[in-house]
């Protein structure tokens, strides 16, 4: 924690927090408003962040104390609660990857989901944490079958933000920003043109701009193009990680990981990106924990700047090892 948040470490000032479960939560899917299958809760009477109060918020408060000041928090949902979705589950599944893994086309659902965001922000405020911004949906178009996801198109995200999310947050939490896309840079021009050119979006007081990931390449030219076409909006890099390296991550990792981070950060910043958020702060030696439905965890695990070794028969058992790209980013 000191190595990430104090002035003697990286001095991080920004955190991205999942809203509900994601692939890197070590237990199965959950939201802040789970009801029995077939039920609904449009008034959010069952809304609770009890899980976060136990497992997340104490660590965020600890980070702020170590930093000696407020940390900006960006919150991202991997899925709406299952009862709000057409497939009735937080994980899309084989038969519903595209056509049947969306919000139900129901005004009551759209209103309830906007209120869900607002309730989350209020609950964090009650715990002494301000939510600087939210993304509408993590990776809204390429949801892997084995963990939480939900489909938005540029048009459906535009309509939800314009007609429901933006007005709700403007009324309840006027300083909270809304970020669009939250996915790969190769999509950013299409999504920006579709959403940011809409007069209703342009009149919204709380749309910050675009969130981007790096998993489909540099696309620095696309970032420059968005800046030129939509100068009133900003772009924030909201997620980046590299694949787990089973041969090197307990020995400091590979230089190429640091070079990839440095290359992308410099290219992003030189093309108008306002900040850069890494993905996991720490993972175990298998690149987890993960709750996704796979047999070969080592194949699907990611990498992180810090690897903590919990293997009993390892020479580094009980240690957390900083990898090369920690120092490279520093």
mmCIF file with all atom_site columns, C-alpha atoms in Angstrom, residues 96-294:
data_model
loop_
_atom_site.group_PDB
_atom_site.id
_atom_site.type_symbol
_atom_site.label_atom_id
_atom_site.label_alt_id
_atom_site.label_comp_id
_atom_site.label_asym_id
_atom_site.label_entity_id
_atom_site.label_seq_id
_atom_site.pdbx_PDB_ins_code
_atom_site.Cartn_x
_atom_site.Cartn_y
_atom_site.Cartn_z
_atom_site.occupancy
_atom_site.B_iso_or_equiv
_atom_site.pdbx_formal_charge
_atom_site.auth_seq_id
_atom_site.auth_comp_id
_atom_site.auth_asym_id
_atom_site.auth_atom_id
_atom_site.pdbx_PDB_model_num
ATOM 1   C CA . UNK A 1 96  ? -26.843 -14.586 -25.294 1.00 0.00 ? 96  UNK A CA 1
ATOM 2   C CA . UNK A 1 97  ? -23.502 -12.965 -26.076 1.00 0.00 ? 97  UNK A CA 1
ATOM 3   C CA . UNK A 1 98  ? -24.981 -10.343 -28.402 1.00 0.00 ? 98  UNK A CA 1
ATOM 4   C CA . UNK A 1 99  ? -28.719 -10.540 -28.865 1.00 0.00 ? 99  UNK A CA 1
ATOM 5   C CA . UNK A 1 100 ? -29.834 -11.338 -25.339 1.00 0.00 ? 100 UNK A CA 1
ATOM 6   C CA . UNK A 1 101 ? -27.500 -9.720  -22.816 1.00 0.00 ? 101 UNK A CA 1
ATOM 7   C CA . UNK A 1 102 ? -28.740 -6.148  -22.563 1.00 0.00 ? 102 UNK A CA 1
ATOM 8   C CA . UNK A 1 103 ? -30.871 -4.050  -20.284 1.00 0.00 ? 103 UNK A CA 1
ATOM 9   C CA . UNK A 1 104 ? -34.533 -4.869  -20.729 1.00 0.00 ? 104 UNK A CA 1
ATOM 10  C CA . UNK A 1 105 ? -36.193 -2.392  -23.079 1.00 0.00 ? 105 UNK A CA 1
ATOM 11  C CA . UNK A 1 106 ? -38.372 -0.985  -20.315 1.00 0.00 ? 106 UNK A CA 1
ATOM 12  C CA . UNK A 1 107 ? -38.542 2.577   -19.008 1.00 0.00 ? 107 UNK A CA 1
ATOM 13  C CA . UNK A 1 108 ? -38.845 1.276   -15.452 1.00 0.00 ? 108 UNK A CA 1
ATOM 14  C CA . UNK A 1 109 ? -35.577 -0.637  -15.876 1.00 0.00 ? 109 UNK A CA 1
ATOM 15  C CA . UNK A 1 110 ? -33.734 2.339   -17.356 1.00 0.00 ? 110 UNK A CA 1
ATOM 16  C CA . UNK A 1 111 ? -34.919 4.534   -14.487 1.00 0.00 ? 111 UNK A CA 1
ATOM 17  C CA . UNK A 1 112 ? -34.022 1.906   -11.885 1.00 0.00 ? 112 UNK A CA 1
ATOM 18  C CA . UNK A 1 113 ? -30.539 1.409   -13.340 1.00 0.00 ? 113 UNK A CA 1
ATOM 19  C CA . UNK A 1 114 ? -29.861 5.153   -13.289 1.00 0.00 ? 114 UNK A CA 1
ATOM 20  C CA . UNK A 1 115 ? -31.033 5.184   -9.663  1.00 0.00 ? 115 UNK A CA 1
ATOM 21  C CA . UNK A 1 116 ? -28.718 2.209   -9.016  1.00 0.00 ? 116 UNK A CA 1
ATOM 22  C CA . UNK A 1 117 ? -25.721 4.362   -10.014 1.00 0.00 ? 117 UNK A CA 1
ATOM 23  C CA . UNK A 1 118 ? -26.981 7.203   -7.826  1.00 0.00 ? 118 UNK A CA 1
ATOM 24  C CA . UNK A 1 119 ? -27.524 4.894   -4.851  1.00 0.00 ? 119 UNK A CA 1
ATOM 25  C CA . UNK A 1 120 ? -24.000 3.525   -5.202  1.00 0.00 ? 120 UNK A CA 1
ATOM 26  C CA . UNK A 1 121 ? -22.523 7.027   -5.178  1.00 0.00 ? 121 UNK A CA 1
ATOM 27  C CA . UNK A 1 122 ? -24.621 8.000   -2.145  1.00 0.00 ? 122 UNK A CA 1
ATOM 28  C CA . UNK A 1 123 ? -23.599 4.869   -0.250  1.00 0.00 ? 123 UNK A CA 1
ATOM 29  C CA . UNK A 1 124 ? -19.911 5.537   -0.851  1.00 0.00 ? 124 UNK A CA 1
ATOM 30  C CA . UNK A 1 125 ? -20.376 9.147   0.246   1.00 0.00 ? 125 UNK A CA 1
ATOM 31  C CA . UNK A 1 126 ? -21.939 7.845   3.460   1.00 0.00 ? 126 UNK A CA 1
ATOM 32  C CA . UNK A 1 127 ? -18.664 5.963   4.008   1.00 0.00 ? 127 UNK A CA 1
ATOM 33  C CA . UNK A 1 128 ? -16.552 9.074   3.480   1.00 0.00 ? 128 UNK A CA 1
ATOM 34  C CA . UNK A 1 129 ? -15.627 8.482   -0.165  1.00 0.00 ? 129 UNK A CA 1
ATOM 35  C CA . UNK A 1 130 ? -16.506 10.707  -3.102  1.00 0.00 ? 130 UNK A CA 1
ATOM 36  C CA . UNK A 1 131 ? -17.068 9.142   -6.520  1.00 0.00 ? 131 UNK A CA 1
ATOM 37  C CA . UNK A 1 132 ? -15.362 11.375  -9.079  1.00 0.00 ? 132 UNK A CA 1
ATOM 38  C CA . UNK A 1 133 ? -16.839 9.566   -12.048 1.00 0.00 ? 133 UNK A CA 1
ATOM 39  C CA . UNK A 1 134 ? -18.548 6.490   -13.437 1.00 0.00 ? 134 UNK A CA 1
ATOM 40  C CA . UNK A 1 135 ? -18.286 4.624   -16.699 1.00 0.00 ? 135 UNK A CA 1
ATOM 41  C CA . UNK A 1 136 ? -21.544 3.319   -18.123 1.00 0.00 ? 136 UNK A CA 1
ATOM 42  C CA . UNK A 1 137 ? -20.288 -0.212  -18.764 1.00 0.00 ? 137 UNK A CA 1
ATOM 43  C CA . UNK A 1 138 ? -16.973 -2.024  -18.770 1.00 0.00 ? 138 UNK A CA 1
ATOM 44  C CA . UNK A 1 139 ? -16.171 -3.311  -22.281 1.00 0.00 ? 139 UNK A CA 1
ATOM 45  C CA . UNK A 1 140 ? -19.734 -3.090  -23.578 1.00 0.00 ? 140 UNK A CA 1
ATOM 46  C CA . UNK A 1 141 ? -19.382 -5.014  -26.840 1.00 0.00 ? 141 UNK A CA 1
ATOM 47  C CA . UNK A 1 142 ? -17.027 -7.945  -26.346 1.00 0.00 ? 142 UNK A CA 1
ATOM 48  C CA . UNK A 1 143 ? -18.221 -9.743  -23.275 1.00 0.00 ? 143 UNK A CA 1
ATOM 49  C CA . UNK A 1 144 ? -16.387 -12.987 -22.670 1.00 0.00 ? 144 UNK A CA 1
ATOM 50  C CA . UNK A 1 145 ? -18.747 -15.874 -21.908 1.00 0.00 ? 145 UNK A CA 1
ATOM 51  C CA . UNK A 1 146 ? -17.232 -16.772 -18.556 1.00 0.00 ? 146 UNK A CA 1
ATOM 52  C CA . UNK A 1 147 ? -17.630 -13.595 -16.488 1.00 0.00 ? 147 UNK A CA 1
ATOM 53  C CA . UNK A 1 148 ? -19.941 -10.645 -15.985 1.00 0.00 ? 148 UNK A CA 1
ATOM 54  C CA . UNK A 1 149 ? -20.799 -8.518  -18.988 1.00 0.00 ? 149 UNK A CA 1
ATOM 55  C CA . UNK A 1 150 ? -23.537 -6.567  -20.701 1.00 0.00 ? 150 UNK A CA 1
ATOM 56  C CA . UNK A 1 151 ? -24.003 -5.269  -24.233 1.00 0.00 ? 151 UNK A CA 1
ATOM 57  C CA . UNK A 1 152 ? -24.411 -1.636  -25.182 1.00 0.00 ? 152 UNK A CA 1
ATOM 58  C CA . UNK A 1 153 ? -24.119 -0.270  -28.694 1.00 0.00 ? 153 UNK A CA 1
ATOM 59  C CA . UNK A 1 154 ? -23.020 3.325   -29.249 1.00 0.00 ? 154 UNK A CA 1
ATOM 60  C CA . UNK A 1 155 ? -26.671 4.190   -29.886 1.00 0.00 ? 155 UNK A CA 1
ATOM 61  C CA . UNK A 1 156 ? -28.097 2.435   -26.821 1.00 0.00 ? 156 UNK A CA 1
ATOM 62  C CA . UNK A 1 157 ? -25.424 3.876   -24.538 1.00 0.00 ? 157 UNK A CA 1
ATOM 63  C CA . UNK A 1 158 ? -26.093 7.347   -25.950 1.00 0.00 ? 158 UNK A CA 1
ATOM 64  C CA . UNK A 1 159 ? -29.809 7.027   -25.301 1.00 0.00 ? 159 UNK A CA 1
ATOM 65  C CA . UNK A 1 160 ? -29.393 5.668   -21.756 1.00 0.00 ? 160 UNK A CA 1
ATOM 66  C CA . UNK A 1 161 ? -26.957 8.412   -20.783 1.00 0.00 ? 161 UNK A CA 1
ATOM 67  C CA . UNK A 1 162 ? -28.918 11.230  -22.408 1.00 0.00 ? 162 UNK A CA 1
ATOM 68  C CA . UNK A 1 163 ? -32.380 10.236  -21.197 1.00 0.00 ? 163 UNK A CA 1
ATOM 69  C CA . UNK A 1 164 ? -31.715 8.584   -17.826 1.00 0.00 ? 164 UNK A CA 1
ATOM 70  C CA . UNK A 1 165 ? -28.217 8.472   -16.327 1.00 0.00 ? 165 UNK A CA 1
ATOM 71  C CA . UNK A 1 166 ? -27.116 12.046  -16.979 1.00 0.00 ? 166 UNK A CA 1
ATOM 72  C CA . UNK A 1 167 ? -30.315 13.707  -15.672 1.00 0.00 ? 167 UNK A CA 1
ATOM 73  C CA . UNK A 1 168 ? -30.382 11.466  -12.585 1.00 0.00 ? 168 UNK A CA 1
ATOM 74  C CA . UNK A 1 169 ? -26.765 12.118  -11.625 1.00 0.00 ? 169 UNK A CA 1
ATOM 75  C CA . UNK A 1 170 ? -27.035 15.818  -12.442 1.00 0.00 ? 170 UNK A CA 1
ATOM 76  C CA . UNK A 1 171 ? -29.876 16.070  -9.936  1.00 0.00 ? 171 UNK A CA 1
ATOM 77  C CA . UNK A 1 172 ? -28.438 13.788  -7.236  1.00 0.00 ? 172 UNK A CA 1
ATOM 78  C CA . UNK A 1 173 ? -24.655 14.096  -7.645  1.00 0.00 ? 173 UNK A CA 1
ATOM 79  C CA . UNK A 1 174 ? -23.868 17.112  -9.829  1.00 0.00 ? 174 UNK A CA 1
ATOM 80  C CA . UNK A 1 175 ? -20.074 16.825  -9.530  1.00 0.00 ? 175 UNK A CA 1
ATOM 81  C CA . UNK A 1 176 ? -19.864 13.178  -10.656 1.00 0.00 ? 176 UNK A CA 1
ATOM 82  C CA . UNK A 1 177 ? -18.610 12.748  -14.223 1.00 0.00 ? 177 UNK A CA 1
ATOM 83  C CA . UNK A 1 178 ? -19.846 10.203  -16.796 1.00 0.00 ? 178 UNK A CA 1
ATOM 84  C CA . UNK A 1 179 ? -17.388 8.421   -19.104 1.00 0.00 ? 179 UNK A CA 1
ATOM 85  C CA . UNK A 1 180 ? -18.454 6.595   -22.267 1.00 0.00 ? 180 UNK A CA 1
ATOM 86  C CA . UNK A 1 181 ? -17.156 3.468   -24.036 1.00 0.00 ? 181 UNK A CA 1
ATOM 87  C CA . UNK A 1 182 ? -14.667 2.136   -21.417 1.00 0.00 ? 182 UNK A CA 1
ATOM 88  C CA . UNK A 1 183 ? -13.238 -0.187  -24.043 1.00 0.00 ? 183 UNK A CA 1
ATOM 89  C CA . UNK A 1 184 ? -10.571 -0.436  -26.723 1.00 0.00 ? 184 UNK A CA 1
ATOM 90  C CA . UNK A 1 185 ? -9.100  2.565   -28.516 1.00 0.00 ? 185 UNK A CA 1
ATOM 91  C CA . UNK A 1 186 ? -9.951  1.139   -31.920 1.00 0.00 ? 186 UNK A CA 1
ATOM 92  C CA . UNK A 1 187 ? -13.619 1.840   -31.153 1.00 0.00 ? 187 UNK A CA 1
ATOM 93  C CA . UNK A 1 188 ? -13.192 5.356   -29.796 1.00 0.00 ? 188 UNK A CA 1
ATOM 94  C CA . UNK A 1 189 ? -13.849 7.348   -32.990 1.00 0.00 ? 189 UNK A CA 1
ATOM 95  C CA . UNK A 1 190 ? -17.123 5.555   -33.817 1.00 0.00 ? 190 UNK A CA 1
ATOM 96  C CA . UNK A 1 191 ? -18.409 5.812   -30.259 1.00 0.00 ? 191 UNK A CA 1
ATOM 97  C CA . UNK A 1 192 ? -17.353 9.441   -29.838 1.00 0.00 ? 192 UNK A CA 1
ATOM 98  C CA . UNK A 1 193 ? -18.951 10.467  -33.138 1.00 0.00 ? 193 UNK A CA 1
ATOM 99  C CA . UNK A 1 194 ? -22.191 8.644   -32.360 1.00 0.00 ? 194 UNK A CA 1
ATOM 100 C CA . UNK A 1 195 ? -22.586 9.862   -28.796 1.00 0.00 ? 195 UNK A CA 1
ATOM 101 C CA . UNK A 1 196 ? -20.791 13.188  -28.464 1.00 0.00 ? 196 UNK A CA 1
ATOM 102 C CA . UNK A 1 197 ? -22.377 14.631  -31.617 1.00 0.00 ? 197 UNK A CA 1
ATOM 103 C CA . UNK A 1 198 ? -25.873 14.223  -30.156 1.00 0.00 ? 198 UNK A CA 1
ATOM 104 C CA . UNK A 1 199 ? -27.428 17.580  -29.112 1.00 0.00 ? 199 UNK A CA 1
ATOM 105 C CA . UNK A 1 200 ? -28.914 16.014  -25.976 1.00 0.00 ? 200 UNK A CA 1
ATOM 106 C CA . UNK A 1 201 ? -25.497 14.746  -24.880 1.00 0.00 ? 201 UNK A CA 1
ATOM 107 C CA . UNK A 1 202 ? -23.927 18.109  -25.680 1.00 0.00 ? 202 UNK A CA 1
ATOM 108 C CA . UNK A 1 203 ? -26.395 19.807  -23.354 1.00 0.00 ? 203 UNK A CA 1
ATOM 109 C CA . UNK A 1 204 ? -25.691 17.317  -20.538 1.00 0.00 ? 204 UNK A CA 1
ATOM 110 C CA . UNK A 1 205 ? -23.603 18.972  -17.806 1.00 0.00 ? 205 UNK A CA 1
ATOM 111 C CA . UNK A 1 206 ? -21.760 15.877  -16.594 1.00 0.00 ? 206 UNK A CA 1
ATOM 112 C CA . UNK A 1 207 ? -20.422 13.976  -19.628 1.00 0.00 ? 207 UNK A CA 1
ATOM 113 C CA . UNK A 1 208 ? -16.632 13.974  -19.302 1.00 0.00 ? 208 UNK A CA 1
ATOM 114 C CA . UNK A 1 209 ? -15.803 12.130  -22.513 1.00 0.00 ? 209 UNK A CA 1
ATOM 115 C CA . UNK A 1 210 ? -14.395 8.716   -23.391 1.00 0.00 ? 210 UNK A CA 1
ATOM 116 C CA . UNK A 1 211 ? -12.769 5.912   -21.403 1.00 0.00 ? 211 UNK A CA 1
ATOM 117 C CA . UNK A 1 212 ? -10.315 3.708   -23.289 1.00 0.00 ? 212 UNK A CA 1
ATOM 118 C CA . UNK A 1 213 ? -8.470  0.393   -22.950 1.00 0.00 ? 213 UNK A CA 1
ATOM 119 C CA . UNK A 1 214 ? -5.362  -0.648  -24.877 1.00 0.00 ? 214 UNK A CA 1
ATOM 120 C CA . UNK A 1 215 ? -6.098  -4.262  -25.881 1.00 0.00 ? 215 UNK A CA 1
ATOM 121 C CA . UNK A 1 216 ? -6.434  -3.723  -29.644 1.00 0.00 ? 216 UNK A CA 1
ATOM 122 C CA . UNK A 1 217 ? -3.276  -1.693  -30.248 1.00 0.00 ? 217 UNK A CA 1
ATOM 123 C CA . UNK A 1 218 ? -1.926  1.863   -30.041 1.00 0.00 ? 218 UNK A CA 1
ATOM 124 C CA . UNK A 1 219 ? -4.479  3.778   -32.142 1.00 0.00 ? 219 UNK A CA 1
ATOM 125 C CA . UNK A 1 220 ? -2.830  7.061   -31.197 1.00 0.00 ? 220 UNK A CA 1
ATOM 126 C CA . UNK A 1 221 ? -4.153  8.542   -34.426 1.00 0.00 ? 221 UNK A CA 1
ATOM 127 C CA . UNK A 1 222 ? -7.697  7.741   -33.291 1.00 0.00 ? 222 UNK A CA 1
ATOM 128 C CA . UNK A 1 223 ? -7.113  9.603   -30.026 1.00 0.00 ? 223 UNK A CA 1
ATOM 129 C CA . UNK A 1 224 ? -5.851  12.643  -31.922 1.00 0.00 ? 224 UNK A CA 1
ATOM 130 C CA . UNK A 1 225 ? -8.871  12.477  -34.214 1.00 0.00 ? 225 UNK A CA 1
ATOM 131 C CA . UNK A 1 226 ? -11.298 12.446  -31.274 1.00 0.00 ? 226 UNK A CA 1
ATOM 132 C CA . UNK A 1 227 ? -9.529  15.434  -29.767 1.00 0.00 ? 227 UNK A CA 1
ATOM 133 C CA . UNK A 1 228 ? -9.791  17.368  -33.015 1.00 0.00 ? 228 UNK A CA 1
ATOM 134 C CA . UNK A 1 229 ? -13.449 16.504  -33.672 1.00 0.00 ? 229 UNK A CA 1
ATOM 135 C CA . UNK A 1 230 ? -14.711 16.797  -30.082 1.00 0.00 ? 230 UNK A CA 1
ATOM 136 C CA . UNK A 1 231 ? -12.512 19.376  -28.321 1.00 0.00 ? 231 UNK A CA 1
ATOM 137 C CA . UNK A 1 232 ? -14.981 19.972  -25.500 1.00 0.00 ? 232 UNK A CA 1
ATOM 138 C CA . UNK A 1 233 ? -14.540 16.411  -24.201 1.00 0.00 ? 233 UNK A CA 1
ATOM 139 C CA . UNK A 1 234 ? -11.657 14.482  -22.684 1.00 0.00 ? 234 UNK A CA 1
ATOM 140 C CA . UNK A 1 235 ? -10.277 10.940  -22.907 1.00 0.00 ? 235 UNK A CA 1
ATOM 141 C CA . UNK A 1 236 ? -9.080  8.905   -19.914 1.00 0.00 ? 236 UNK A CA 1
ATOM 142 C CA . UNK A 1 237 ? -7.232  5.567   -20.109 1.00 0.00 ? 237 UNK A CA 1
ATOM 143 C CA . UNK A 1 238 ? -9.348  3.489   -17.735 1.00 0.00 ? 238 UNK A CA 1
ATOM 144 C CA . UNK A 1 239 ? -7.750  0.022   -17.894 1.00 0.00 ? 239 UNK A CA 1
ATOM 145 C CA . UNK A 1 240 ? -4.529  -1.680  -18.963 1.00 0.00 ? 240 UNK A CA 1
ATOM 146 C CA . UNK A 1 241 ? -2.908  -4.987  -18.117 1.00 0.00 ? 241 UNK A CA 1
ATOM 147 C CA . UNK A 1 242 ? -0.650  -7.597  -19.675 1.00 0.00 ? 242 UNK A CA 1
ATOM 148 C CA . UNK A 1 243 ? -0.999  -11.372 -19.787 1.00 0.00 ? 243 UNK A CA 1
ATOM 149 C CA . UNK A 1 244 ? 0.458   -13.370 -16.938 1.00 0.00 ? 244 UNK A CA 1
ATOM 150 C CA . UNK A 1 245 ? 4.014   -14.558 -17.483 1.00 0.00 ? 245 UNK A CA 1
ATOM 151 C CA . UNK A 1 246 ? 4.322   -17.822 -15.505 1.00 0.00 ? 246 UNK A CA 1
ATOM 152 C CA . UNK A 1 247 ? 8.068   -18.064 -16.051 1.00 0.00 ? 247 UNK A CA 1
ATOM 153 C CA . UNK A 1 248 ? 9.086   -14.639 -14.832 1.00 0.00 ? 248 UNK A CA 1
ATOM 154 C CA . UNK A 1 249 ? 6.624   -12.914 -12.545 1.00 0.00 ? 249 UNK A CA 1
ATOM 155 C CA . UNK A 1 250 ? 8.282   -14.109 -9.313  1.00 0.00 ? 250 UNK A CA 1
ATOM 156 C CA . UNK A 1 251 ? 11.689  -13.096 -10.647 1.00 0.00 ? 251 UNK A CA 1
ATOM 157 C CA . UNK A 1 252 ? 10.824  -9.511  -11.453 1.00 0.00 ? 252 UNK A CA 1
ATOM 158 C CA . UNK A 1 253 ? 9.059   -9.981  -14.778 1.00 0.00 ? 253 UNK A CA 1
ATOM 159 C CA . UNK A 1 254 ? 10.105  -8.929  -18.249 1.00 0.00 ? 254 UNK A CA 1
ATOM 160 C CA . UNK A 1 255 ? 11.414  -5.593  -19.488 1.00 0.00 ? 255 UNK A CA 1
ATOM 161 C CA . UNK A 1 256 ? 8.952   -5.706  -22.391 1.00 0.00 ? 256 UNK A CA 1
ATOM 162 C CA . UNK A 1 257 ? 6.057   -5.185  -19.973 1.00 0.00 ? 257 UNK A CA 1
ATOM 163 C CA . UNK A 1 258 ? 7.592   -1.963  -18.740 1.00 0.00 ? 258 UNK A CA 1
ATOM 164 C CA . UNK A 1 259 ? 8.318   -0.878  -22.286 1.00 0.00 ? 259 UNK A CA 1
ATOM 165 C CA . UNK A 1 260 ? 4.705   -1.548  -23.269 1.00 0.00 ? 260 UNK A CA 1
ATOM 166 C CA . UNK A 1 261 ? 3.411   0.593   -20.396 1.00 0.00 ? 261 UNK A CA 1
ATOM 167 C CA . UNK A 1 262 ? 5.866   3.391   -21.134 1.00 0.00 ? 262 UNK A CA 1
ATOM 168 C CA . UNK A 1 263 ? 5.124   3.337   -24.870 1.00 0.00 ? 263 UNK A CA 1
ATOM 169 C CA . UNK A 1 264 ? 1.366   3.433   -24.365 1.00 0.00 ? 264 UNK A CA 1
ATOM 170 C CA . UNK A 1 265 ? 1.363   6.085   -21.650 1.00 0.00 ? 265 UNK A CA 1
ATOM 171 C CA . UNK A 1 266 ? 3.593   8.438   -23.622 1.00 0.00 ? 266 UNK A CA 1
ATOM 172 C CA . UNK A 1 267 ? 1.617   7.889   -26.825 1.00 0.00 ? 267 UNK A CA 1
ATOM 173 C CA . UNK A 1 268 ? -1.682  8.442   -25.002 1.00 0.00 ? 268 UNK A CA 1
ATOM 174 C CA . UNK A 1 269 ? -0.540  11.591  -23.235 1.00 0.00 ? 269 UNK A CA 1
ATOM 175 C CA . UNK A 1 270 ? 0.923   13.047  -26.421 1.00 0.00 ? 270 UNK A CA 1
ATOM 176 C CA . UNK A 1 271 ? -2.499  12.632  -28.007 1.00 0.00 ? 271 UNK A CA 1
ATOM 177 C CA . UNK A 1 272 ? -4.645  14.296  -25.394 1.00 0.00 ? 272 UNK A CA 1
ATOM 178 C CA . UNK A 1 273 ? -5.315  11.546  -22.844 1.00 0.00 ? 273 UNK A CA 1
ATOM 179 C CA . UNK A 1 274 ? -5.680  13.037  -19.363 1.00 0.00 ? 274 UNK A CA 1
ATOM 180 C CA . UNK A 1 275 ? -4.658  10.102  -17.169 1.00 0.00 ? 275 UNK A CA 1
ATOM 181 C CA . UNK A 1 276 ? -3.815  6.398   -17.057 1.00 0.00 ? 276 UNK A CA 1
ATOM 182 C CA . UNK A 1 277 ? -5.268  3.718   -14.741 1.00 0.00 ? 277 UNK A CA 1
ATOM 183 C CA . UNK A 1 278 ? -3.617  0.305   -14.383 1.00 0.00 ? 278 UNK A CA 1
ATOM 184 C CA . UNK A 1 279 ? -5.840  -2.719  -13.728 1.00 0.00 ? 279 UNK A CA 1
ATOM 185 C CA . UNK A 1 280 ? -5.083  -4.923  -10.684 1.00 0.00 ? 280 UNK A CA 1
ATOM 186 C CA . UNK A 1 281 ? -2.871  -3.513  -7.943  1.00 0.00 ? 281 UNK A CA 1
ATOM 187 C CA . UNK A 1 282 ? -1.739  -7.000  -6.925  1.00 0.00 ? 282 UNK A CA 1
ATOM 188 C CA . UNK A 1 283 ? -2.367  -10.589 -8.011  1.00 0.00 ? 283 UNK A CA 1
ATOM 189 C CA . UNK A 1 284 ? -1.240  -14.012 -6.854  1.00 0.00 ? 284 UNK A CA 1
ATOM 190 C CA . UNK A 1 285 ? 1.348   -16.092 -8.681  1.00 0.00 ? 285 UNK A CA 1
ATOM 191 C CA . UNK A 1 286 ? -1.370  -17.629 -10.890 1.00 0.00 ? 286 UNK A CA 1
ATOM 192 C CA . UNK A 1 287 ? -2.600  -14.246 -12.102 1.00 0.00 ? 287 UNK A CA 1
ATOM 193 C CA . UNK A 1 288 ? -5.718  -14.364 -9.932  1.00 0.00 ? 288 UNK A CA 1
ATOM 194 C CA . UNK A 1 289 ? -7.878  -14.701 -7.941  1.00 0.00 ? 289 UNK A CA 1
ATOM 195 C CA . UNK A 1 290 ? -10.478 -15.240 -10.637 1.00 0.00 ? 290 UNK A CA 1
ATOM 196 C CA . UNK A 1 291 ? -13.950 -16.724 -10.482 1.00 0.00 ? 291 UNK A CA 1
ATOM 197 C CA . UNK A 1 292 ? -14.338 -17.219 -14.224 1.00 0.00 ? 292 UNK A CA 1
ATOM 198 C CA . UNK A 1 293 ? -15.366 -20.656 -15.428 1.00 0.00 ? 293 UNK A CA 1
ATOM 199 C CA . UNK A 1 294 ? -12.093 -21.990 -16.795 1.00 0.00 ? 294 UNK A CA 1
#
